């Protein structure tokens, strides 16, 4: 049967639905009680997958209003439906069946949103096409009833008993903090998020995020639970601590997947999901596999094998990434839309090489071995001393791991103060991952120099991963030499250090310290004071601040 005939039958079923239902008849492409198909209950389109899942889409606005798996309703907390953003409002919603697929199409201004069901599957496939800024559609939130599923990430709970920041960061009575922002994970670290019991699992499987922003290391909302239920998110664009402009176009499929308690099938993951059955559905902005290309690199030399390397592709229209093989740096990134991209090689999360690559539909662009110049990795420079290694993250510093899922005021955080001594063996673990103007500005680093070192000028470097309110370091050496106040680098202008993210634009501050600044008695410690300066920010953990990557004094 042709696609045109499929569409005709779908329209005919809708026109005849009311009279046929009244007469007790079952229409082609519909199901009144069991079996794959759809019905119209007057308020919703009711889709039966023919497996164990029946879901409803509200005809007036495209909300997902019911999600029944094995006879249990999972949709809804706080009396709200699942939907794009906080709901679209009055929309045009249509439905049609094409063979073993049912597609619901939602149009709200320039926004197009889709739900698809496949015969015999306990999945809902979802696409969203945001064309411009006229609609504030930045997320899909699946609202799950309370008490049905276990939460295996207790730090994702949110509490309303005591708000400590904005309206989205809370503190428990024991001093631990919670927020929906605290995901722990970067985009590249997960394929799905969800909850399960011994017999049921409910997950949102993420899309490839090609039209999202922020790159592979970005952190955003994933899930939260509260007294009346939980939320699972697919973030289409998130403005908190965002490093890139918003991209527009079709995102998906992301998948609402039910299981019998295990993880969702790996065939649904963003890196493996293929949907040839969707090629002919007429989804706005959809590009099939044949219209995409691949980038493959035979290897990367000049790597520090102690760190993982990631290769990213980005332009104004799309983003992709893939891991480089540890043994030789081989990488392969598929499913790429045609175009010219900036290719970036990351050591950890630190960009150490960039080039340009062009991708064509149906073809593989093969790159020769990429050689990272030694000077591109700041960790290769010879240093008198170094605190932490240069990898684009504050990992290893005091409180660094905790800060991806807790507020700085959390009772589990070690004191944010504390000076360090070079050679003590605790330079990194004792150095706070974040510095704030109103919390721990003025931190001291003690170190000794040899006579030859004390007789020469040296370059001091401080690497940062992001900053809040233009916070940046100004240094004082031995209370005799003070550096100029550096200009602030470009950084996101939203909260960052308090909402679980250190990821911004990596930047290195350099300070040329003259020989006259050092102590001539080389048996004494030199004292480096690091102040945070800025005229912005407010107080405490919302005062101007910055996240530290590494710092060193070069020979």
One Martini backbone bead per residue (centre of mass of N, CA, C, O) as a GRO file, in nm:
protein
  555
    1UNK     BB    1   0.097   0.034   0.021
    2UNK     BB    2   0.076   0.353   0.005
    3UNK     BB    3   0.129   0.640   0.174
    4UNK     BB    4  -0.124   0.783   0.074
    5UNK     BB    5  -0.319   0.557   0.161
    6UNK     BB    6  -0.247   0.563   0.456
    7UNK     BB    7  -0.339   0.854   0.504
    8UNK     BB    8  -0.630   0.812   0.414
    9UNK     BB    9  -0.708   0.603   0.630
   10UNK     BB   10  -0.647   0.778   0.875
   11UNK     BB   11  -0.854   0.999   0.811
   12UNK     BB   12  -1.102   0.812   0.788
   13UNK     BB   13  -1.096   0.711   1.081
   14UNK     BB   14  -1.152   0.988   1.210
   15UNK     BB   15  -1.421   1.052   1.070
   16UNK     BB   16  -1.558   0.760   1.163
   17UNK     BB   17  -1.522   0.718   1.471
   18UNK     BB   18  -1.786   0.801   1.613
   19UNK     BB   19  -1.993   0.619   1.457
   20UNK     BB   20  -1.850   0.346   1.495
   21UNK     BB   21  -1.846   0.344   1.803
   22UNK     BB   22  -2.152   0.362   1.838
   23UNK     BB   23  -2.184   0.081   1.667
   24UNK     BB   24  -1.941  -0.120   1.760
   25UNK     BB   25  -1.697  -0.075   1.568
   26UNK     BB   26  -1.409  -0.177   1.393
   27UNK     BB   27  -1.140  -0.018   1.260
   28UNK     BB   28  -0.910   0.041   1.052
   29UNK     BB   29  -0.637   0.112   1.264
   30UNK     BB   30  -0.795   0.011   1.521
   31UNK     BB   31  -0.862  -0.010   1.889
   32UNK     BB   32  -1.076  -0.072   2.161
   33UNK     BB   33  -0.883  -0.277   2.356
   34UNK     BB   34  -0.700  -0.466   2.168
   35UNK     BB   35  -0.431  -0.408   2.005
   36UNK     BB   36  -0.309  -0.259   1.742
   37UNK     BB   37  -0.383   0.095   1.783
   38UNK     BB   38  -0.655   0.345   1.762
   39UNK     BB   39  -0.830   0.601   1.946
   40UNK     BB   40  -1.117   0.822   2.025
   41UNK     BB   41  -1.231   0.986   2.335
   42UNK     BB   42  -1.238   1.318   2.258
   43UNK     BB   43  -0.954   1.408   2.415
   44UNK     BB   44  -0.795   1.152   2.309
   45UNK     BB   45  -0.540   0.964   2.194
   46UNK     BB   46  -0.541   0.605   2.175
   47UNK     BB   47  -0.252   0.395   2.220
   48UNK     BB   48  -0.188   0.063   2.107
   49UNK     BB   49   0.097  -0.149   2.084
   50UNK     BB   50   0.033  -0.468   2.140
   51UNK     BB   51   0.144  -0.506   2.416
   52UNK     BB   52   0.182  -0.328   2.741
   53UNK     BB   53   0.103  -0.044   2.595
   54UNK     BB   54  -0.083   0.257   2.687
   55UNK     BB   55  -0.144   0.575   2.529
   56UNK     BB   56  -0.193   0.935   2.564
   57UNK     BB   57  -0.305   1.217   2.358
   58UNK     BB   58  -0.374   1.537   2.362
   59UNK     BB   59  -0.567   1.716   2.130
   60UNK     BB   60  -0.515   2.024   2.225
   61UNK     BB   61  -0.164   2.000   2.307
   62UNK     BB   62   0.020   1.716   2.318
   63UNK     BB   63  -0.004   1.572   2.565
   64UNK     BB   64   0.094   1.331   2.795
   65UNK     BB   65  -0.181   1.174   2.978
   66UNK     BB   66  -0.094   0.860   2.941
   67UNK     BB   67   0.075   0.556   3.108
   68UNK     BB   68   0.014   0.218   3.043
   69UNK     BB   69   0.154  -0.061   3.225
   70UNK     BB   70   0.020  -0.344   3.295
   71UNK     BB   71  -0.234  -0.157   3.414
   72UNK     BB   72  -0.043   0.087   3.499
   73UNK     BB   73  -0.024   0.411   3.605
   74UNK     BB   74   0.256   0.650   3.543
   75UNK     BB   75   0.130   0.908   3.490
   76UNK     BB   76   0.182   1.166   3.699
   77UNK     BB   77   0.227   1.474   3.880
   78UNK     BB   78   0.057   1.722   4.026
   79UNK     BB   79  -0.162   1.708   3.785
   80UNK     BB   80   0.039   1.647   3.546
   81UNK     BB   81   0.169   1.632   3.247
   82UNK     BB   82   0.342   1.538   2.974
   83UNK     BB   83   0.597   1.761   2.817
   84UNK     BB   84   0.674   2.039   2.671
   85UNK     BB   85   0.800   2.187   2.900
   86UNK     BB   86   0.489   2.332   3.033
   87UNK     BB   87   0.346   2.343   2.775
   88UNK     BB   88   0.191   2.459   2.470
   89UNK     BB   89  -0.096   2.453   2.414
   90UNK     BB   90  -0.271   2.526   2.158
   91UNK     BB   91  -0.306   2.265   1.911
   92UNK     BB   92  -0.221   2.062   1.637
   93UNK     BB   93  -0.365   1.728   1.627
   94UNK     BB   94  -0.252   1.423   1.479
   95UNK     BB   95  -0.336   1.097   1.321
   96UNK     BB   96  -0.158   0.793   1.204
   97UNK     BB   97  -0.142   0.498   1.004
   98UNK     BB   98   0.161   0.299   0.905
   99UNK     BB   99   0.123   0.006   0.942
  100UNK     BB  100   0.342  -0.047   1.225
  101UNK     BB  101   0.272   0.273   1.254
  102UNK     BB  102   0.219   0.542   1.486
  103UNK     BB  103   0.141   0.895   1.432
  104UNK     BB  104   0.190   1.190   1.621
  105UNK     BB  105   0.103   1.531   1.548
  106UNK     BB  106   0.248   1.849   1.655
  107UNK     BB  107   0.131   2.195   1.632
  108UNK     BB  108   0.320   2.500   1.741
  109UNK     BB  109   0.360   2.690   1.527
  110UNK     BB  110   0.700   2.620   1.461
  111UNK     BB  111   0.637   2.365   1.617
  112UNK     BB  112   0.739   2.017   1.617
  113UNK     BB  113   0.569   1.715   1.732
  114UNK     BB  114   0.637   1.360   1.819
  115UNK     BB  115   0.467   1.037   1.817
  116UNK     BB  116   0.564   0.685   1.833
  117UNK     BB  117   0.440   0.360   1.738
  118UNK     BB  118   0.509   0.008   1.771
  119UNK     BB  119   0.443  -0.296   1.702
  120UNK     BB  120   0.513  -0.471   2.003
  121UNK     BB  121   0.603  -0.214   2.172
  122UNK     BB  122   0.735  -0.046   2.484
  123UNK     BB  123   0.738   0.235   2.309
  124UNK     BB  124   0.816   0.593   2.280
  125UNK     BB  125   0.864   0.796   2.011
  126UNK     BB  126   1.054   1.112   2.001
  127UNK     BB  127   1.005   1.439   1.851
  128UNK     BB  128   1.174   1.768   1.804
  129UNK     BB  129   1.099   2.085   1.629
  130UNK     BB  130   1.296   2.370   1.655
  131UNK     BB  131   1.314   2.672   1.463
  132UNK     BB  132   1.296   2.887   1.707
  133UNK     BB  133   1.232   3.143   1.963
  134UNK     BB  134   0.908   3.144   1.977
  135UNK     BB  135   0.970   2.880   2.144
  136UNK     BB  136   1.004   2.745   2.478
  137UNK     BB  137   1.175   2.456   2.384
  138UNK     BB  138   1.398   2.260   2.610
  139UNK     BB  139   1.201   2.018   2.700
  140UNK     BB  140   1.128   1.690   2.819
  141UNK     BB  141   0.876   1.580   3.057
  142UNK     BB  142   0.845   1.298   3.265
  143UNK     BB  143   0.567   1.228   3.464
  144UNK     BB  144   0.581   1.046   3.771
  145UNK     BB  145   0.445   0.862   3.985
  146UNK     BB  146   0.431   0.792   4.302
  147UNK     BB  147   0.559   0.477   4.437
  148UNK     BB  148   0.652   0.282   4.177
  149UNK     BB  149   0.965   0.363   4.185
  150UNK     BB  150   1.285   0.333   4.222
  151UNK     BB  151   1.571   0.518   4.352
  152UNK     BB  152   1.922   0.495   4.253
  153UNK     BB  153   1.945   0.833   4.302
  154UNK     BB  154   1.925   1.006   4.586
  155UNK     BB  155   2.058   1.286   4.490
  156UNK     BB  156   1.795   1.357   4.300
  157UNK     BB  157   1.644   1.464   4.509
  158UNK     BB  158   1.384   1.677   4.618
  159UNK     BB  159   1.325   1.955   4.844
  160UNK     BB  160   1.089   2.179   5.043
  161UNK     BB  161   1.186   2.254   5.342
  162UNK     BB  162   1.469   2.404   5.226
  163UNK     BB  163   1.571   2.688   5.078
  164UNK     BB  164   1.903   2.806   4.941
  165UNK     BB  165   1.839   2.847   4.617
  166UNK     BB  166   1.631   2.994   4.482
  167UNK     BB  167   1.391   2.726   4.365
  168UNK     BB  168   1.621   2.454   4.325
  169UNK     BB  169   1.764   2.447   4.616
  170UNK     BB  170   1.816   2.206   4.878
  171UNK     BB  171   1.774   2.114   5.232
  172UNK     BB  172   1.830   1.905   5.465
  173UNK     BB  173   1.842   1.839   5.798
  174UNK     BB  174   2.149   1.711   5.761
  175UNK     BB  175   2.281   1.914   5.514
  176UNK     BB  176   2.196   1.803   5.263
  177UNK     BB  177   2.179   1.836   4.911
  178UNK     BB  178   1.930   1.932   4.652
  179UNK     BB  179   1.883   1.885   4.288
  180UNK     BB  180   1.797   1.869   3.956
  181UNK     BB  181   2.094   1.953   3.860
  182UNK     BB  182   2.226   1.689   4.001
  183UNK     BB  183   2.359   1.447   3.780
  184UNK     BB  184   2.691   1.384   3.744
  185UNK     BB  185   2.647   1.384   3.430
  186UNK     BB  186   2.739   1.363   3.119
  187UNK     BB  187   2.629   1.318   2.812
  188UNK     BB  188   2.849   1.087   2.740
  189UNK     BB  189   2.769   0.895   3.008
  190UNK     BB  190   2.475   0.848   2.874
  191UNK     BB  191   2.169   0.680   2.746
  192UNK     BB  192   2.002   0.665   3.022
  193UNK     BB  193   1.710   0.731   3.229
  194UNK     BB  194   1.584   0.599   3.553
  195UNK     BB  195   1.363   0.340   3.678
  196UNK     BB  196   1.323   0.053   3.914
  197UNK     BB  197   1.227  -0.266   3.961
  198UNK     BB  198   1.205  -0.607   3.947
  199UNK     BB  199   0.965  -0.570   3.692
  200UNK     BB  200   1.019  -0.251   3.634
  201UNK     BB  201   1.103  -0.016   3.370
  202UNK     BB  202   1.172   0.345   3.341
  203UNK     BB  203   1.272   0.532   3.046
  204UNK     BB  204   1.503   0.769   2.903
  205UNK     BB  205   1.624   0.785   2.583
  206UNK     BB  206   1.858   0.938   2.430
  207UNK     BB  207   1.969   1.124   2.203
  208UNK     BB  208   2.234   1.263   2.007
  209UNK     BB  209   2.231   1.587   2.030
  210UNK     BB  210   2.278   1.750   1.754
  211UNK     BB  211   2.079   2.013   1.847
  212UNK     BB  212   2.226   2.073   2.074
  213UNK     BB  213   2.430   2.204   2.351
  214UNK     BB  214   2.788   2.186   2.484
  215UNK     BB  215   2.863   1.903   2.431
  216UNK     BB  216   2.996   1.611   2.584
  217UNK     BB  217   3.032   1.773   2.890
  218UNK     BB  218   2.755   1.832   2.950
  219UNK     BB  219   2.527   1.958   3.205
  220UNK     BB  220   2.199   1.844   3.316
  221UNK     BB  221   1.899   1.754   3.333
  222UNK     BB  222   1.751   1.423   3.429
  223UNK     BB  223   1.638   1.405   3.739
  224UNK     BB  224   1.358   1.376   3.980
  225UNK     BB  225   1.241   1.381   4.326
  226UNK     BB  226   0.933   1.380   4.510
  227UNK     BB  227   0.655   1.342   4.697
  228UNK     BB  228   0.466   1.338   4.407
  229UNK     BB  229   0.725   1.255   4.230
  230UNK     BB  230   0.874   1.229   3.897
  231UNK     BB  231   1.150   1.326   3.669
  232UNK     BB  232   1.216   1.295   3.317
  233UNK     BB  233   1.475   1.398   3.086
  234UNK     BB  234   1.493   1.587   2.775
  235UNK     BB  235   1.741   1.793   2.653
  236UNK     BB  236   1.741   2.042   2.401
  237UNK     BB  237   1.789   2.308   2.585
  238UNK     BB  238   2.037   2.467   2.804
  239UNK     BB  239   2.130   2.766   2.980
  240UNK     BB  240   2.304   2.650   3.194
  241UNK     BB  241   2.623   2.697   3.144
  242UNK     BB  242   2.646   2.791   2.847
  243UNK     BB  243   2.875   2.776   2.548
  244UNK     BB  244   2.637   2.790   2.333
  245UNK     BB  245   2.441   2.825   2.093
  246UNK     BB  246   2.147   2.772   1.971
  247UNK     BB  247   1.995   2.506   1.820
  248UNK     BB  248   1.818   2.401   1.526
  249UNK     BB  249   1.577   2.142   1.501
  250UNK     BB  250   1.580   1.809   1.491
  251UNK     BB  251   1.500   1.594   1.772
  252UNK     BB  252   1.586   1.257   1.736
  253UNK     BB  253   1.512   0.997   1.892
  254UNK     BB  254   1.340   0.975   2.189
  255UNK     BB  255   1.277   0.730   2.458
  256UNK     BB  256   1.004   0.566   2.596
  257UNK     BB  257   1.088   0.295   2.822
  258UNK     BB  258   0.980  -0.032   2.882
  259UNK     BB  259   1.043  -0.288   3.126
  260UNK     BB  260   1.121  -0.592   3.325
  261UNK     BB  261   1.383  -0.424   3.492
  262UNK     BB  262   1.576  -0.358   3.291
  263UNK     BB  263   1.746  -0.235   3.058
  264UNK     BB  264   1.741  -0.098   2.780
  265UNK     BB  265   1.787  -0.146   2.472
  266UNK     BB  266   2.075  -0.091   2.284
  267UNK     BB  267   1.914  -0.021   2.013
  268UNK     BB  268   1.826   0.275   2.142
  269UNK     BB  269   2.079   0.406   2.129
  270UNK     BB  270   2.232   0.675   1.990
  271UNK     BB  271   2.474   0.500   1.854
  272UNK     BB  272   2.247   0.264   1.724
  273UNK     BB  273   2.002   0.404   1.627
  274UNK     BB  274   1.763   0.295   1.390
  275UNK     BB  275   1.489   0.438   1.156
  276UNK     BB  276   1.364   0.326   0.874
  277UNK     BB  277   1.055   0.345   0.949
  278UNK     BB  278   1.079   0.680   0.950
  279UNK     BB  279   1.149   0.783   0.659
  280UNK     BB  280   0.816   0.797   0.557
  281UNK     BB  281   0.658   0.998   0.777
  282UNK     BB  282   0.717   1.320   0.751
  283UNK     BB  283   0.929   1.442   0.930
  284UNK     BB  284   1.041   1.731   1.029
  285UNK     BB  285   1.389   1.723   0.946
  286UNK     BB  286   1.439   1.448   0.844
  287UNK     BB  287   1.737   1.229   0.832
  288UNK     BB  288   1.858   0.977   0.691
  289UNK     BB  289   2.123   0.770   0.671
  290UNK     BB  290   2.181   0.841   0.361
  291UNK     BB  291   2.216   1.168   0.453
  292UNK     BB  292   2.483   1.069   0.587
  293UNK     BB  293   2.796   1.064   0.762
  294UNK     BB  294   3.158   1.012   0.813
  295UNK     BB  295   3.424   1.008   1.065
  296UNK     BB  296   3.773   0.901   1.029
  297UNK     BB  297   4.054   0.805   1.237
  298UNK     BB  298   4.361   0.638   1.254
  299UNK     BB  299   4.490   0.859   1.464
  300UNK     BB  300   4.675   0.970   1.772
  301UNK     BB  301   4.932   1.180   1.851
  302UNK     BB  302   5.054   1.310   2.158
  303UNK     BB  303   4.953   1.154   2.394
  304UNK     BB  304   4.821   1.107   2.718
  305UNK     BB  305   4.765   0.787   2.844
  306UNK     BB  306   4.622   0.881   3.121
  307UNK     BB  307   4.403   0.984   2.912
  308UNK     BB  308   4.121   1.056   2.771
  309UNK     BB  309   3.990   1.082   2.433
  310UNK     BB  310   3.810   1.332   2.244
  311UNK     BB  311   3.595   1.378   1.957
  312UNK     BB  312   3.476   1.677   1.805
  313UNK     BB  313   3.182   1.810   1.641
  314UNK     BB  314   3.124   2.155   1.511
  315UNK     BB  315   2.849   2.375   1.447
  316UNK     BB  316   2.568   2.570   1.411
  317UNK     BB  317   2.384   2.291   1.348
  318UNK     BB  318   2.592   2.076   1.491
  319UNK     BB  319   2.674   1.777   1.700
  320UNK     BB  320   2.962   1.563   1.788
  321UNK     BB  321   3.099   1.238   1.913
  322UNK     BB  322   3.406   1.056   2.018
  323UNK     BB  323   3.611   0.802   2.104
  324UNK     BB  324   3.937   0.733   2.159
  325UNK     BB  325   4.156   0.499   2.127
  326UNK     BB  326   4.388   0.407   2.357
  327UNK     BB  327   4.613   0.271   2.172
  328UNK     BB  328   4.586   0.501   1.894
  329UNK     BB  329   4.322   0.707   1.839
  330UNK     BB  330   4.094   0.589   1.716
  331UNK     BB  331   3.807   0.708   1.514
  332UNK     BB  332   3.430   0.712   1.495
  333UNK     BB  333   3.175   0.919   1.329
  334UNK     BB  334   2.836   0.894   1.293
  335UNK     BB  335   2.551   1.049   1.167
  336UNK     BB  336   2.636   1.298   0.984
  337UNK     BB  337   2.578   1.591   0.877
  338UNK     BB  338   2.623   1.780   0.629
  339UNK     BB  339   2.945   1.950   0.641
  340UNK     BB  340   3.133   2.190   0.820
  341UNK     BB  341   3.380   2.124   1.076
  342UNK     BB  342   3.495   2.138   1.395
  343UNK     BB  343   3.777   1.969   1.509
  344UNK     BB  344   3.819   1.828   1.842
  345UNK     BB  345   4.073   1.760   2.073
  346UNK     BB  346   4.051   1.587   2.388
  347UNK     BB  347   4.196   1.612   2.705
  348UNK     BB  348   3.958   1.511   2.843
  349UNK     BB  349   3.843   1.862   2.852
  350UNK     BB  350   4.094   1.956   2.679
  351UNK     BB  351   4.187   2.147   2.426
  352UNK     BB  352   4.463   2.036   2.180
  353UNK     BB  353   4.296   2.033   1.898
  354UNK     BB  354   4.237   2.178   1.566
  355UNK     BB  355   4.010   2.140   1.284
  356UNK     BB  356   3.892   2.065   0.955
  357UNK     BB  357   3.575   1.914   0.833
  358UNK     BB  358   3.415   1.731   0.567
  359UNK     BB  359   3.075   1.625   0.508
  360UNK     BB  360   2.912   1.360   0.333
  361UNK     BB  361   2.674   1.198   0.191
  362UNK     BB  362   2.742   0.856   0.206
  363UNK     BB  363   3.027   0.921   0.347
  364UNK     BB  364   3.381   0.888   0.425
  365UNK     BB  365   3.598   1.071   0.626
  366UNK     BB  366   3.944   1.032   0.603
  367UNK     BB  367   4.201   1.054   0.843
  368UNK     BB  368   4.489   1.115   0.927
  369UNK     BB  369   4.713   1.141   1.144
  370UNK     BB  370   4.701   1.307   1.448
  371UNK     BB  371   4.914   1.569   1.557
  372UNK     BB  372   5.006   1.677   1.870
  373UNK     BB  373   5.140   1.935   1.981
  374UNK     BB  374   5.320   1.984   2.258
  375UNK     BB  375   5.225   2.290   2.309
  376UNK     BB  376   4.907   2.222   2.343
  377UNK     BB  377   5.006   2.093   2.614
  378UNK     BB  378   5.055   2.224   2.926
  379UNK     BB  379   5.176   1.955   3.061
  380UNK     BB  380   5.462   1.971   2.893
  381UNK     BB  381   5.568   2.177   3.064
  382UNK     BB  382   5.818   2.298   3.245
  383UNK     BB  383   5.826   2.271   3.610
  384UNK     BB  384   5.874   2.351   3.934
  385UNK     BB  385   5.554   2.347   3.981
  386UNK     BB  386   5.248   2.144   4.034
  387UNK     BB  387   4.886   2.161   4.040
  388UNK     BB  388   4.792   1.938   3.896
  389UNK     BB  389   4.651   1.855   3.591
  390UNK     BB  390   4.594   1.906   3.253
  391UNK     BB  391   4.221   1.843   3.172
  392UNK     BB  392   3.963   2.053   3.214
  393UNK     BB  393   3.947   1.983   3.528
  394UNK     BB  394   3.900   1.957   3.895
  395UNK     BB  395   4.007   1.691   3.929
  396UNK     BB  396   4.143   1.626   4.268
  397UNK     BB  397   4.026   1.835   4.411
  398UNK     BB  398   3.866   1.973   4.650
  399UNK     BB  399   3.528   1.866   4.605
  400UNK     BB  400   3.489   1.791   4.303
  401UNK     BB  401   3.296   1.544   4.297
  402UNK     BB  402   3.060   1.666   4.469
  403UNK     BB  403   2.985   1.919   4.271
  404UNK     BB  404   2.795   1.733   4.072
  405UNK     BB  405   2.575   1.675   4.349
  406UNK     BB  406   2.627   1.960   4.505
  407UNK     BB  407   2.644   2.201   4.726
  408UNK     BB  408   2.886   2.391   4.879
  409UNK     BB  409   2.715   2.373   5.166
  410UNK     BB  410   2.751   2.095   5.213
  411UNK     BB  411   2.827   1.879   5.472
  412UNK     BB  412   3.034   1.701   5.286
  413UNK     BB  413   3.215   1.932   5.270
  414UNK     BB  414   3.503   2.054   5.277
  415UNK     BB  415   3.681   2.297   5.356
  416UNK     BB  416   3.744   2.591   5.161
  417UNK     BB  417   3.983   2.614   5.309
  418UNK     BB  418   4.333   2.612   5.273
  419UNK     BB  419   4.657   2.572   5.263
  420UNK     BB  420   4.960   2.511   5.067
  421UNK     BB  421   5.241   2.277   5.019
  422UNK     BB  422   5.507   2.227   4.847
  423UNK     BB  423   5.583   1.877   4.899
  424UNK     BB  424   5.350   1.737   5.084
  425UNK     BB  425   5.131   1.563   4.890
  426UNK     BB  426   4.855   1.780   4.924
  427UNK     BB  427   4.811   1.997   4.707
  428UNK     BB  428   4.554   1.897   4.561
  429UNK     BB  429   4.359   1.783   4.790
  430UNK     BB  430   4.387   2.081   4.947
  431UNK     BB  431   4.270   2.221   4.695
  432UNK     BB  432   4.027   2.401   4.591
  433UNK     BB  433   3.816   2.387   4.317
  434UNK     BB  434   3.697   2.655   4.439
  435UNK     BB  435   3.674   3.019   4.403
  436UNK     BB  436   3.581   3.295   4.618
  437UNK     BB  437   3.544   3.616   4.717
  438UNK     BB  438   3.342   3.534   4.989
  439UNK     BB  439   3.512   3.261   5.097
  440UNK     BB  440   3.848   3.195   4.970
  441UNK     BB  441   4.001   3.431   4.934
  442UNK     BB  442   4.356   3.417   4.976
  443UNK     BB  443   4.502   3.181   4.904
  444UNK     BB  444   4.787   2.975   4.992
  445UNK     BB  445   5.124   2.925   4.853
  446UNK     BB  446   5.399   2.722   4.936
  447UNK     BB  447   5.750   2.783   4.836
  448UNK     BB  448   6.060   2.681   4.703
  449UNK     BB  449   6.386   2.801   4.594
  450UNK     BB  450   6.646   2.817   4.423
  451UNK     BB  451   6.891   3.026   4.350
  452UNK     BB  452   6.844   3.018   4.043
  453UNK     BB  453   6.533   3.061   4.053
  454UNK     BB  454   6.545   3.334   4.226
  455UNK     BB  455   6.710   3.487   3.979
  456UNK     BB  456   6.438   3.454   3.815
  457UNK     BB  457   6.201   3.471   3.600
  458UNK     BB  458   5.843   3.380   3.593
  459UNK     BB  459   5.572   3.171   3.501
  460UNK     BB  460   5.237   3.191   3.585
  461UNK     BB  461   4.968   2.944   3.602
  462UNK     BB  462   4.600   2.956   3.559
  463UNK     BB  463   4.350   2.724   3.534
  464UNK     BB  464   4.018   2.731   3.396
  465UNK     BB  465   3.669   2.621   3.338
  466UNK     BB  466   3.518   2.856   3.495
  467UNK     BB  467   3.282   3.133   3.566
  468UNK     BB  468   3.143   3.363   3.804
  469UNK     BB  469   3.095   3.688   3.769
  470UNK     BB  470   3.400   3.731   3.663
  471UNK     BB  471   3.583   3.549   3.802
  472UNK     BB  472   3.934   3.616   3.896
  473UNK     BB  473   4.278   3.596   3.921
  474UNK     BB  474   4.482   3.751   4.164
  475UNK     BB  475   4.827   3.807   4.241
  476UNK     BB  476   5.053   3.754   4.526
  477UNK     BB  477   5.405   3.812   4.609
  478UNK     BB  478   5.529   3.846   4.916
  479UNK     BB  479   5.385   4.136   4.941
  480UNK     BB  480   5.548   4.285   4.671
  481UNK     BB  481   5.376   4.150   4.430
  482UNK     BB  482   5.129   4.260   4.189
  483UNK     BB  483   4.909   4.186   3.974
  484UNK     BB  484   4.727   4.238   3.737
  485UNK     BB  485   4.410   4.266   3.628
  486UNK     BB  486   4.244   4.053   3.455
  487UNK     BB  487   4.067   3.972   3.202
  488UNK     BB  488   3.773   3.846   3.125
  489UNK     BB  489   3.655   3.575   3.007
  490UNK     BB  490   3.451   3.387   2.829
  491UNK     BB  491   3.140   3.319   2.994
  492UNK     BB  492   2.893   3.217   3.142
  493UNK     BB  493   2.592   3.405   3.288
  494UNK     BB  494   2.535   3.179   3.489
  495UNK     BB  495   2.502   2.946   3.680
  496UNK     BB  496   2.743   2.684   3.818
  497UNK     BB  497   2.889   2.611   4.099
  498UNK     BB  498   2.577   2.552   4.227
  499UNK     BB  499   2.465   2.340   3.970
  500UNK     BB  500   2.693   2.105   3.891
  501UNK     BB  501   2.906   2.301   3.718
  502UNK     BB  502   3.242   2.340   3.553
  503UNK     BB  503   3.145   2.388   3.256
  504UNK     BB  504   3.315   2.584   3.021
  505UNK     BB  505   3.579   2.798   2.936
  506UNK     BB  506   3.879   2.735   2.891
  507UNK     BB  507   4.146   2.904   3.083
  508UNK     BB  508   4.461   3.092   3.076
  509UNK     BB  509   4.652   3.237   3.319
  510UNK     BB  510   4.917   3.482   3.301
  511UNK     BB  511   5.227   3.548   3.494
  512UNK     BB  512   5.488   3.786   3.521
  513UNK     BB  513   5.745   3.716   3.737
  514UNK     BB  514   5.977   3.874   3.891
  515UNK     BB  515   6.275   3.833   4.056
  516UNK     BB  516   6.207   4.051   4.282
  517UNK     BB  517   5.976   3.871   4.425
  518UNK     BB  518   6.177   3.694   4.548
  519UNK     BB  519   6.342   3.532   4.785
  520UNK     BB  520   6.674   3.534   4.884
  521UNK     BB  521   6.602   3.330   5.102
  522UNK     BB  522   6.593   2.990   5.018
  523UNK     BB  523   6.489   2.878   5.308
  524UNK     BB  524   6.238   3.018   5.235
  525UNK     BB  525   5.918   3.083   5.180
  526UNK     BB  526   5.710   3.134   4.937
  527UNK     BB  527   5.417   3.352   4.873
  528UNK     BB  528   5.104   3.272   4.731
  529UNK     BB  529   4.833   3.480   4.642
  530UNK     BB  530   4.479   3.413   4.582
  531UNK     BB  531   4.257   3.619   4.424
  532UNK     BB  532   3.922   3.727   4.385
  533UNK     BB  533   3.796   3.919   4.113
  534UNK     BB  534   3.507   4.145   4.118
  535UNK     BB  535   3.200   4.343   4.060
  536UNK     BB  536   3.035   4.090   4.088
  537UNK     BB  537   2.788   3.957   4.238
  538UNK     BB  538   2.734   3.868   4.567
  539UNK     BB  539   2.722   3.621   4.800
  540UNK     BB  540   2.912   3.384   4.876
  541UNK     BB  541   2.834   3.137   4.637
  542UNK     BB  542   2.740   3.413   4.460
  543UNK     BB  543   3.000   3.501   4.422
  544UNK     BB  544   3.269   3.547   4.272
  545UNK     BB  545   3.398   3.276   4.060
  546UNK     BB  546   3.609   2.970   4.026
  547UNK     BB  547   3.744   2.704   3.835
  548UNK     BB  548   4.000   2.462   3.867
  549UNK     BB  549   4.258   2.292   3.691
  550UNK     BB  550   4.551   2.446   3.713
  551UNK     BB  551   4.892   2.504   3.855
  552UNK     BB  552   5.203   2.686   3.769
  553UNK     BB  553   5.569   2.699   3.763
  554UNK     BB  554   5.793   2.797   3.540
  555UNK     BB  555   6.119   2.760   3.401
   0.00000   0.00000   0.00000
